[in-house]
CSV table of C-alpha atoms and ligand atoms in Angstrom, one decimal:
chain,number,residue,atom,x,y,z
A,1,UNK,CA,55.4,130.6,67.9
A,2,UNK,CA,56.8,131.4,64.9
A,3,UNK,CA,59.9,129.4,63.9
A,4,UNK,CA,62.2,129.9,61.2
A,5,UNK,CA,65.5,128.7,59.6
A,6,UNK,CA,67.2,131.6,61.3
A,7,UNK,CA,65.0,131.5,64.5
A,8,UNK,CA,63.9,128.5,66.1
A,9,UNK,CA,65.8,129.1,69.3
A,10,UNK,CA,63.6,128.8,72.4
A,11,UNK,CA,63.9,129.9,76.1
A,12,UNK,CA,66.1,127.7,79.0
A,13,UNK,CA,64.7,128.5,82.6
A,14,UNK,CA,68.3,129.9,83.1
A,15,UNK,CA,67.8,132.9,80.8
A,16,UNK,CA,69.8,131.1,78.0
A,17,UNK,CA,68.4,129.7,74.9
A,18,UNK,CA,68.9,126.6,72.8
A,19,UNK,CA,67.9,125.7,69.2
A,20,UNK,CA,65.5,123.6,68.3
A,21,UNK,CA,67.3,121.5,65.6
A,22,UNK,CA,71.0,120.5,66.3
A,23,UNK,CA,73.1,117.9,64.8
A,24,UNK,CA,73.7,114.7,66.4
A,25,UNK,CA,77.5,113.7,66.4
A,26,UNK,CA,76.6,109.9,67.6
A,27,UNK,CA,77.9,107.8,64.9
A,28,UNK,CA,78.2,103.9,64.6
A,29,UNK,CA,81.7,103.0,64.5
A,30,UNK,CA,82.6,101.9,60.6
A,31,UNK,CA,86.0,101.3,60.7
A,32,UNK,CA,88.8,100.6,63.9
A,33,UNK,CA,91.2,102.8,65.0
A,34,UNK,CA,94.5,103.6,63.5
A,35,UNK,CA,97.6,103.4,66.3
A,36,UNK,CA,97.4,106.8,67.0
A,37,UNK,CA,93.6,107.4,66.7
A,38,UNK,CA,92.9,104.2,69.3
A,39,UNK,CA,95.0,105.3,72.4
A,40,UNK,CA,92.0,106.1,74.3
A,41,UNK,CA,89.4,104.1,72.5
A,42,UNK,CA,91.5,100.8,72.9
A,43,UNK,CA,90.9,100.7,76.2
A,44,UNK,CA,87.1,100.2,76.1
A,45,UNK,CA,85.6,97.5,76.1
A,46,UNK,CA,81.9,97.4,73.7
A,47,UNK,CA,78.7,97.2,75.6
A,48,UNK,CA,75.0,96.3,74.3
A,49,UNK,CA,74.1,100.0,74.7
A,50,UNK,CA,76.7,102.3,72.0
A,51,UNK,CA,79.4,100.3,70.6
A,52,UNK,CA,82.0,102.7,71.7
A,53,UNK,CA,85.3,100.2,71.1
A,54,UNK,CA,86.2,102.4,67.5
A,55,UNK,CA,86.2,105.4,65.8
A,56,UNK,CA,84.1,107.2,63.4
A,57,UNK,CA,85.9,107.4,60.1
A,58,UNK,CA,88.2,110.5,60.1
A,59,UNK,CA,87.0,113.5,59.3
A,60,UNK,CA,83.1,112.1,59.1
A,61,UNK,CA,82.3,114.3,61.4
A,62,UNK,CA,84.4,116.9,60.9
A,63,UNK,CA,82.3,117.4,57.3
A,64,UNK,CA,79.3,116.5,58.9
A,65,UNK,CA,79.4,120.1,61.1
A,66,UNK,CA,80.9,121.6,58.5
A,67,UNK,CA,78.1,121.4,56.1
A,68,UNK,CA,75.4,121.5,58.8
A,69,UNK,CA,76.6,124.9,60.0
A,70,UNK,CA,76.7,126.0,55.9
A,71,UNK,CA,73.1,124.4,55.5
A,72,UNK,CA,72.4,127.0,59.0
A,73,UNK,CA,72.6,124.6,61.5
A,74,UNK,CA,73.2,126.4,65.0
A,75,UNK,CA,73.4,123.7,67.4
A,76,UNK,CA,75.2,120.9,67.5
A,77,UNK,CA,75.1,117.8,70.1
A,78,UNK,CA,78.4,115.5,70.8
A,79,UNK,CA,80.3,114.0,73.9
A,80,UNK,CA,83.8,113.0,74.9
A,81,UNK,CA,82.4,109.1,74.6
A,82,UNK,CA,82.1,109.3,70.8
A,83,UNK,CA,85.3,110.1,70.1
A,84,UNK,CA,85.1,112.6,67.4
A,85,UNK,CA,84.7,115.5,69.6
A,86,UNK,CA,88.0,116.9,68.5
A,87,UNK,CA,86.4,116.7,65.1
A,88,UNK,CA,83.4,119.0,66.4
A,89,UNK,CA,85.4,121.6,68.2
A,90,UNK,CA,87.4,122.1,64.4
A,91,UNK,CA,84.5,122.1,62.7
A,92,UNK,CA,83.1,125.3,64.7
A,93,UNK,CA,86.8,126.8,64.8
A,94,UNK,CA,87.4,126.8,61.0
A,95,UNK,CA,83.3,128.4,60.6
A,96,UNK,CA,84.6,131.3,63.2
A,97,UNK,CA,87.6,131.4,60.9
A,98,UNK,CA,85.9,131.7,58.2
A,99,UNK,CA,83.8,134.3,59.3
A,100,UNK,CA,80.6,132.1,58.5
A,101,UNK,CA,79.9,132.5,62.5
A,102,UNK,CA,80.6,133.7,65.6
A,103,UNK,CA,81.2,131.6,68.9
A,104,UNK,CA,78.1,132.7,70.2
A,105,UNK,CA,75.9,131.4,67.3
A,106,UNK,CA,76.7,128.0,68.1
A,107,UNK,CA,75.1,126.0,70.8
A,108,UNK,CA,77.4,123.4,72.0
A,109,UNK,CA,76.2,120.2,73.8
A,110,UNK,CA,79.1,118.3,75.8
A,111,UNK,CA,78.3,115.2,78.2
A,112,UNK,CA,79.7,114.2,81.4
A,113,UNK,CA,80.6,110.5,81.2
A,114,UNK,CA,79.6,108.1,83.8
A,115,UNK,CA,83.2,107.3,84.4
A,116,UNK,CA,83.1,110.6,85.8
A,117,UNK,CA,80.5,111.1,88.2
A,118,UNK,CA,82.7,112.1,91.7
A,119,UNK,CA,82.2,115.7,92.2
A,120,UNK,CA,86.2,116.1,92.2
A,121,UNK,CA,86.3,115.0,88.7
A,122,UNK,CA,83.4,117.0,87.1
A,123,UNK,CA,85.7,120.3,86.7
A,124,UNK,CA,88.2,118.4,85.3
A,125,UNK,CA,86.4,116.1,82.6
A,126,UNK,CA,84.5,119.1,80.9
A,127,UNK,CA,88.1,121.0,81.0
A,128,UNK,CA,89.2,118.1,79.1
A,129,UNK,CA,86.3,118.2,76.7
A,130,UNK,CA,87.1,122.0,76.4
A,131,UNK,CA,91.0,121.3,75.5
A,132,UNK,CA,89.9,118.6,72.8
A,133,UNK,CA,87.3,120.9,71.4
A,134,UNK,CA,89.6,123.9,71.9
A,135,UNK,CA,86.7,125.9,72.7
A,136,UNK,CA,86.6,128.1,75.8
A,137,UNK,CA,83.3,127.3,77.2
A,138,UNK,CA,80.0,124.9,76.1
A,139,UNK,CA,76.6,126.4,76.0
A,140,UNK,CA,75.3,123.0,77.5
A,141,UNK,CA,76.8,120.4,79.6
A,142,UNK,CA,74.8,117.1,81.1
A,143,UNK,CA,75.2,114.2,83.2
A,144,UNK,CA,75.0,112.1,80.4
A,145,UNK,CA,73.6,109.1,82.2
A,146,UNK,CA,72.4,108.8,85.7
A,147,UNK,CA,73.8,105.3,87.1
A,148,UNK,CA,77.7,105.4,87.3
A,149,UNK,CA,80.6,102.9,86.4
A,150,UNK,CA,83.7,102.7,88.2
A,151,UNK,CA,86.1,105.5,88.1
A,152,UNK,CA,89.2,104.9,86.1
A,153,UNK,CA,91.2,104.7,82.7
A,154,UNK,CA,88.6,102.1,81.6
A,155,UNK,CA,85.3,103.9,80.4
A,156,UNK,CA,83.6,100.5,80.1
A,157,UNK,CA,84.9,98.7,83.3
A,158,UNK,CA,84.2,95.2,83.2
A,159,UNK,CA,85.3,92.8,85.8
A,160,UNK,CA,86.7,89.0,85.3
A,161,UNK,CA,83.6,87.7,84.1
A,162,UNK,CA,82.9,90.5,81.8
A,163,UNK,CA,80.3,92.4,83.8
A,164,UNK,CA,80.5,95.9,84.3
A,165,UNK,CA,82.0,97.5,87.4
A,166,UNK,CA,79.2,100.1,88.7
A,167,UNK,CA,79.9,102.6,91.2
A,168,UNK,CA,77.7,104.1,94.2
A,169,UNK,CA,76.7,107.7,92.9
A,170,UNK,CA,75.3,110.8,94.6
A,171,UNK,CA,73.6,112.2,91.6
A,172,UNK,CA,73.3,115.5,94.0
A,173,UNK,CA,76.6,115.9,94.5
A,174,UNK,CA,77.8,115.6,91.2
A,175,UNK,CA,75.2,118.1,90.5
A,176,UNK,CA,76.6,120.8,92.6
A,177,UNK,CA,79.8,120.2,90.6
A,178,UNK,CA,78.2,121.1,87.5
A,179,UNK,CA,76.7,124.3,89.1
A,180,UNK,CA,80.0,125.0,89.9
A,181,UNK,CA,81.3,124.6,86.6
A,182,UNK,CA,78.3,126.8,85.5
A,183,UNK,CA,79.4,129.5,88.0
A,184,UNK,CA,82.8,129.6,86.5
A,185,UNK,CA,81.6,130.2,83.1
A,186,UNK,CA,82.9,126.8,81.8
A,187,UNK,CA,79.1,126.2,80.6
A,188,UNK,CA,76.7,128.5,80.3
A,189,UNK,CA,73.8,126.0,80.8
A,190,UNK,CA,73.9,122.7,82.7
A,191,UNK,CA,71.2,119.6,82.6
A,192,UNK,CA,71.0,116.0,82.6
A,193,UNK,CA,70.4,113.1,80.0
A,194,UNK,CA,68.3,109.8,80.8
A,195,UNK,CA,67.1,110.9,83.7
A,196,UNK,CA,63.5,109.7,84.7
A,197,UNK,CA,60.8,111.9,86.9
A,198,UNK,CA,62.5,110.6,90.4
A,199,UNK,CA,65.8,111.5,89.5
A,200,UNK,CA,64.8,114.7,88.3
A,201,UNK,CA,63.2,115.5,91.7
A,202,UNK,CA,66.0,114.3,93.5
A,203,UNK,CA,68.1,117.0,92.1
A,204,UNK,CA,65.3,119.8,91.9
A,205,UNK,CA,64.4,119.0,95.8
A,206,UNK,CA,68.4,119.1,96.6
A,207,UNK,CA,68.8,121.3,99.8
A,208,UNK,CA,70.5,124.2,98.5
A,209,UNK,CA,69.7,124.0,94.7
A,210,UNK,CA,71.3,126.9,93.2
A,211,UNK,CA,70.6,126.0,89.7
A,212,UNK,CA,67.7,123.7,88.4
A,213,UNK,CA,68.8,121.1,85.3
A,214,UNK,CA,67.4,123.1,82.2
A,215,UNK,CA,67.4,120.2,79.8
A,216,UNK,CA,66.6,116.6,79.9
A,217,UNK,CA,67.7,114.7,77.1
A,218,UNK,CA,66.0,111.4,76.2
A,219,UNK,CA,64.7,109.3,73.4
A,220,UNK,CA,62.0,110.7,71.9
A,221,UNK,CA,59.9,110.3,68.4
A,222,UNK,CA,56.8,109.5,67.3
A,223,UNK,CA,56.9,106.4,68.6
A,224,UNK,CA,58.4,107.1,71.7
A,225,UNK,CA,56.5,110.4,72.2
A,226,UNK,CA,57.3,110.5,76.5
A,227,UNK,CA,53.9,112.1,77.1
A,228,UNK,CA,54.3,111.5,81.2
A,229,UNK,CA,57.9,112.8,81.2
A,230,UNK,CA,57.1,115.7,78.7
A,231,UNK,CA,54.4,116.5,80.6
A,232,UNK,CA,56.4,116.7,84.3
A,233,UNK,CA,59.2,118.6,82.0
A,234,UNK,CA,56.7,120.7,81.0
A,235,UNK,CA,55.0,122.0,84.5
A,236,UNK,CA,59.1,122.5,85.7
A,237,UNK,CA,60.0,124.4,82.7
A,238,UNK,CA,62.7,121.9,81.7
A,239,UNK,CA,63.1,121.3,77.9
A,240,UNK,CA,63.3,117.6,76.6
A,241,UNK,CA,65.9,117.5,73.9
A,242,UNK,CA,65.3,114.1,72.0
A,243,UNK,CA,67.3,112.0,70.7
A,244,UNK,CA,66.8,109.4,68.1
A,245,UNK,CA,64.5,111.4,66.5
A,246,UNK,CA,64.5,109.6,63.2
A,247,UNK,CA,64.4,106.3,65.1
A,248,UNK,CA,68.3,105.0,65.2
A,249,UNK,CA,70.7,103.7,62.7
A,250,UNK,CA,69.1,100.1,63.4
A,251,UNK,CA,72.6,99.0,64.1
A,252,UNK,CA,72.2,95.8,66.3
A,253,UNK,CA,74.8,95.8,68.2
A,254,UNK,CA,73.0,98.4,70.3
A,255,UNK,CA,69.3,99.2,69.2
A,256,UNK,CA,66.1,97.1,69.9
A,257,UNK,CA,65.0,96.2,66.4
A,258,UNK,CA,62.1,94.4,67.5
A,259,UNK,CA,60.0,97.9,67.4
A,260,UNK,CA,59.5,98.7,63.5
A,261,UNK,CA,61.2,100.9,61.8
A,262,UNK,CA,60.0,104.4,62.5
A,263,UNK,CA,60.9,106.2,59.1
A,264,UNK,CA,58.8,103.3,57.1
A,265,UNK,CA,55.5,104.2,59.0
A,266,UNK,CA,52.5,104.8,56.6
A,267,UNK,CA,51.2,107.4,58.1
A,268,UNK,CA,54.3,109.9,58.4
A,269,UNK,CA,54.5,108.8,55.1
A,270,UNK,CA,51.2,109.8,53.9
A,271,UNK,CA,51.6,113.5,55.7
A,272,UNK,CA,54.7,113.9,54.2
A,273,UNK,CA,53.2,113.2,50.7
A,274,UNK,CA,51.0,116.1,51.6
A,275,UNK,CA,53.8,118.8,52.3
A,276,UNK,CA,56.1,117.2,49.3
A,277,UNK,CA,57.9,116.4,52.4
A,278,UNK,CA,59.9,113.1,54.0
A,279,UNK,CA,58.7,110.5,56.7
A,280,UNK,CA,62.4,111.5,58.4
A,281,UNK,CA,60.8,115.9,58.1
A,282,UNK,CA,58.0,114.6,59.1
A,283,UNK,CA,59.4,113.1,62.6
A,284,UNK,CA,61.5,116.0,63.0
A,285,UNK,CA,58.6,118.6,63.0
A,286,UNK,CA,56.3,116.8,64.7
A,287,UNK,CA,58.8,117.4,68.1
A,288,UNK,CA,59.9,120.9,66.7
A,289,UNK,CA,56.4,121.6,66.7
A,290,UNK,CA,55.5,120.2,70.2
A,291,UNK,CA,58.4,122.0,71.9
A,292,UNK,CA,61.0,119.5,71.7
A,293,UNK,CA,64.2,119.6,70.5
A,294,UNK,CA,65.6,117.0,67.9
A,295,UNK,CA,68.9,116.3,67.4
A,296,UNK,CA,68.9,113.8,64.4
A,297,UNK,CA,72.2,112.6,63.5
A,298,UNK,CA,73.9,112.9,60.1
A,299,UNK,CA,76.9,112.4,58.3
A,300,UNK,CA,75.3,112.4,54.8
A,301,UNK,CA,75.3,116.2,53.0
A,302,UNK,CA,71.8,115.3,51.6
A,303,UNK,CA,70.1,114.2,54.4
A,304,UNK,CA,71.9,116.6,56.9
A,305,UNK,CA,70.3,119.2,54.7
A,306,UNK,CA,67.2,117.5,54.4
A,307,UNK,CA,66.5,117.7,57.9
A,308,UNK,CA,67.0,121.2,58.1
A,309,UNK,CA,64.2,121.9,55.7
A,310,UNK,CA,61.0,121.8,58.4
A,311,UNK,CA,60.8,125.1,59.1
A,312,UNK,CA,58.6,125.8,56.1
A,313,UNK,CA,56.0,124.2,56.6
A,314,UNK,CA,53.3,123.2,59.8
A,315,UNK,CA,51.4,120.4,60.5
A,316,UNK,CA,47.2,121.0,61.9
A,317,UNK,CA,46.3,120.1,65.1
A,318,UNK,CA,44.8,117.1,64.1
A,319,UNK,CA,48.0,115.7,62.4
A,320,UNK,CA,49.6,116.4,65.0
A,321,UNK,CA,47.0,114.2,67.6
A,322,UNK,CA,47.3,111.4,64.9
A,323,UNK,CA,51.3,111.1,64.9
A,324,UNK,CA,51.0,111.7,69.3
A,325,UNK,CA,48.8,108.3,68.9
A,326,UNK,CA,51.7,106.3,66.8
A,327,UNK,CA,53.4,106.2,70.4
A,328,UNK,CA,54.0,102.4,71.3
A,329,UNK,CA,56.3,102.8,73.9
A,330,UNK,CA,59.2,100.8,73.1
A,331,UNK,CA,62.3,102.3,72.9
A,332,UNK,CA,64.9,101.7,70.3
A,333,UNK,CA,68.0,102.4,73.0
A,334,UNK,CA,67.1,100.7,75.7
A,335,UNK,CA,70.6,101.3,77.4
A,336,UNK,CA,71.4,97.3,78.6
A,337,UNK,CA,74.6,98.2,80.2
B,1,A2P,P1,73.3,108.9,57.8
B,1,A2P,O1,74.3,109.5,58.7
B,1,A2P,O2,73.9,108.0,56.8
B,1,A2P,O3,72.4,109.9,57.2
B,1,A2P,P2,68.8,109.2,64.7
B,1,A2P,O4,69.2,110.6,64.7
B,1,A2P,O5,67.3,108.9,65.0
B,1,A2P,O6,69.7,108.3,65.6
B,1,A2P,O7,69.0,108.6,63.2
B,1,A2P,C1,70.2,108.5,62.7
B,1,A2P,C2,70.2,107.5,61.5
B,1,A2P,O8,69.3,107.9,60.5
B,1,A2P,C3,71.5,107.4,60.9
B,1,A2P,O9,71.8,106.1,60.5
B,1,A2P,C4,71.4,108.3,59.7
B,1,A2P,O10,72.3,107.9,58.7
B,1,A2P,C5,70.0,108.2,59.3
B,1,A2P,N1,69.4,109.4,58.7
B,1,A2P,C6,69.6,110.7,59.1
B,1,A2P,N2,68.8,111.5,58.4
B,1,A2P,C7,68.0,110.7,57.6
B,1,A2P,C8,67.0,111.0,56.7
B,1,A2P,N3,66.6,112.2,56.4
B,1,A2P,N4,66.4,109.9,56.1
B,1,A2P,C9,66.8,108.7,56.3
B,1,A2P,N5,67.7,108.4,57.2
B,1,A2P,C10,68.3,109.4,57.8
């Protein structure tokens, strides 16, 4: 397959497509909210897994998709839980205004919250997501996790001794709303996020599956390569987008910094030298290349374009085979909740 800046879209088993590069819009929190910025992010409550209590500076992200759709970035991946989402949505509004883009160039990843699992609420929540990224529709939308927390105000529900509040889910059912939701044109592609091979089956066995999940997005990088999962993924034509790709922030509030860090490994280092490329390009194509999507976040104009440039360049077969063996399976988000 031949992919390009301009082309590096591949096929969803729903007749969509999806890009193969997109910008990740999950940002560590730098700074806390302003009154008005914090009415819905003061009521959280931080857990181990994203440290979701503040905001991202204002307008980070908002710049971030801005120059990532001038550097020819097509996809972009966000979610109503990192709270720049209305950022996002004006981003891709002021491109179309421009005339830089049309709607349909972008791909648009939005997540269902675990807050929200009950079938009743699914329609709602991504109707919200569409109001705050005045948009009409998003080209992806996922069960962003598969275990639930109670429904409520609270998106991190926490009881009197601090633990949080699960809630029974029926994964299926919450499924059917999404189809639903798919049916009424209020996403053109629905999948899921964290899922592992059992709970992918239990939705693709569902009585009555009208649409199978087309994505599954999950860590993944070269040394969290998911060959098993990839594999299954694979044989059921569902794409893995990965996340992490560049191996985290480090931020410790959330990541498991015991596993090195990924960007510092020699030998990524010593291909890249090769190509006159980066350790972080490196990771990036190694996925591209494999039929992955990567979603690496940035809100730095350099490096945001940086990892854009890896569509000029291929790695052998045997390079490849060498970065599948850097796998240690540890993950850096090892989602404590
Ligand atoms: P920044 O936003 O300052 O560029 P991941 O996508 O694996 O979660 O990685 C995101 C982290 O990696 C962020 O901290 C981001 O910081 C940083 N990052 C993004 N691109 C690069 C790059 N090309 N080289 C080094 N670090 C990068």
């Amino acid at each position: 397959m031949n992919l390009t800046a301009e082309s590096h879209r591949i096929p969803l088993s729903d007749g969509n497509s999806i890009p193969l590069l997109g910008l990740g819009t999950y940002a560590d929190p730098q700074k806390a909210p302003s009154s008005t910025e914090g009415e819905v992010s003061s009521r959280l409550t931080p857990c181990s897994f994203f440290s979701f209590s503040h905001q991202t500076p204002k307008g980070s992200c908002l710049e971030a998709v801005k120059i990532a759709i001038d550097a020819g970035y097509r996809h972009i991946d966000g979610a109503f839980v990192y709270f720049n989402e209305h950022e996002v949505g004006q981003a891709i509004r002021e491109k179309i205004a421009e005339g830089k883009i049309k709607r349909e160039d972008i791909f648009y990843c939005g997540k269902l919250w675990n807050t929200c699992h009950p079938p009743e609420l699914v329609r709602p929540t991504l109707e919200k997501t569409l109001k705050i990224l005045q948009l009409d529709y998003v080209d992806l939308y996922i069960i962003e996790l598969p275990m639930a927390f109670k429904p409520g105000e609270a998106l991190y529900p926490k009881d009197e001794n601090g633990k949080f509040i699960y809630h029974e889910t029926d994964l299926c059912a919450t499924w059917e709303a999404l189809e639903a939701c798919k049916d009424a044109g209020l996403a053109k592609s629905i999948g899921v996020s964290n899922f592992n091979r059992r709970q992918l089956e239990m939705i693709m066995n569902k009585p009555g599956l009208k649409y199978k999940p087309v994505s599954n997005q999950v860590e993944c990088h070269p040394y969290f390569t998911q060959p098993k999962l990839l594999e299954f993924c694979r044989q059921h034509d569902i794409v893995i987008v990965g996340y992490s790709p560049l191996g985290t922030s480090r931020d410790e509030s959330w990541v498991n910094v015991s596993s090195p860090p990924l960007l510092k490994d020699p030998l990524l280092n010593a291909i890249g030298k090769k190509y006159n490329k980066t350790a972080a390009q490196i990771a990036l194509r190694f996925n591209v290349q494999r039929g992955v999507v990567v979603i690496p976040k940035s809100f730095n104009p350099q490096r945001i374009r940086e990892n854009f440039q890896i569509f000029d360049f291929s790695l052998t077969e045997k390079e490849m085979k060498e970065i599948e063996a850097l796998n240690k399976n540890v993950r850096y988000v090892e989602l404590l909740m």
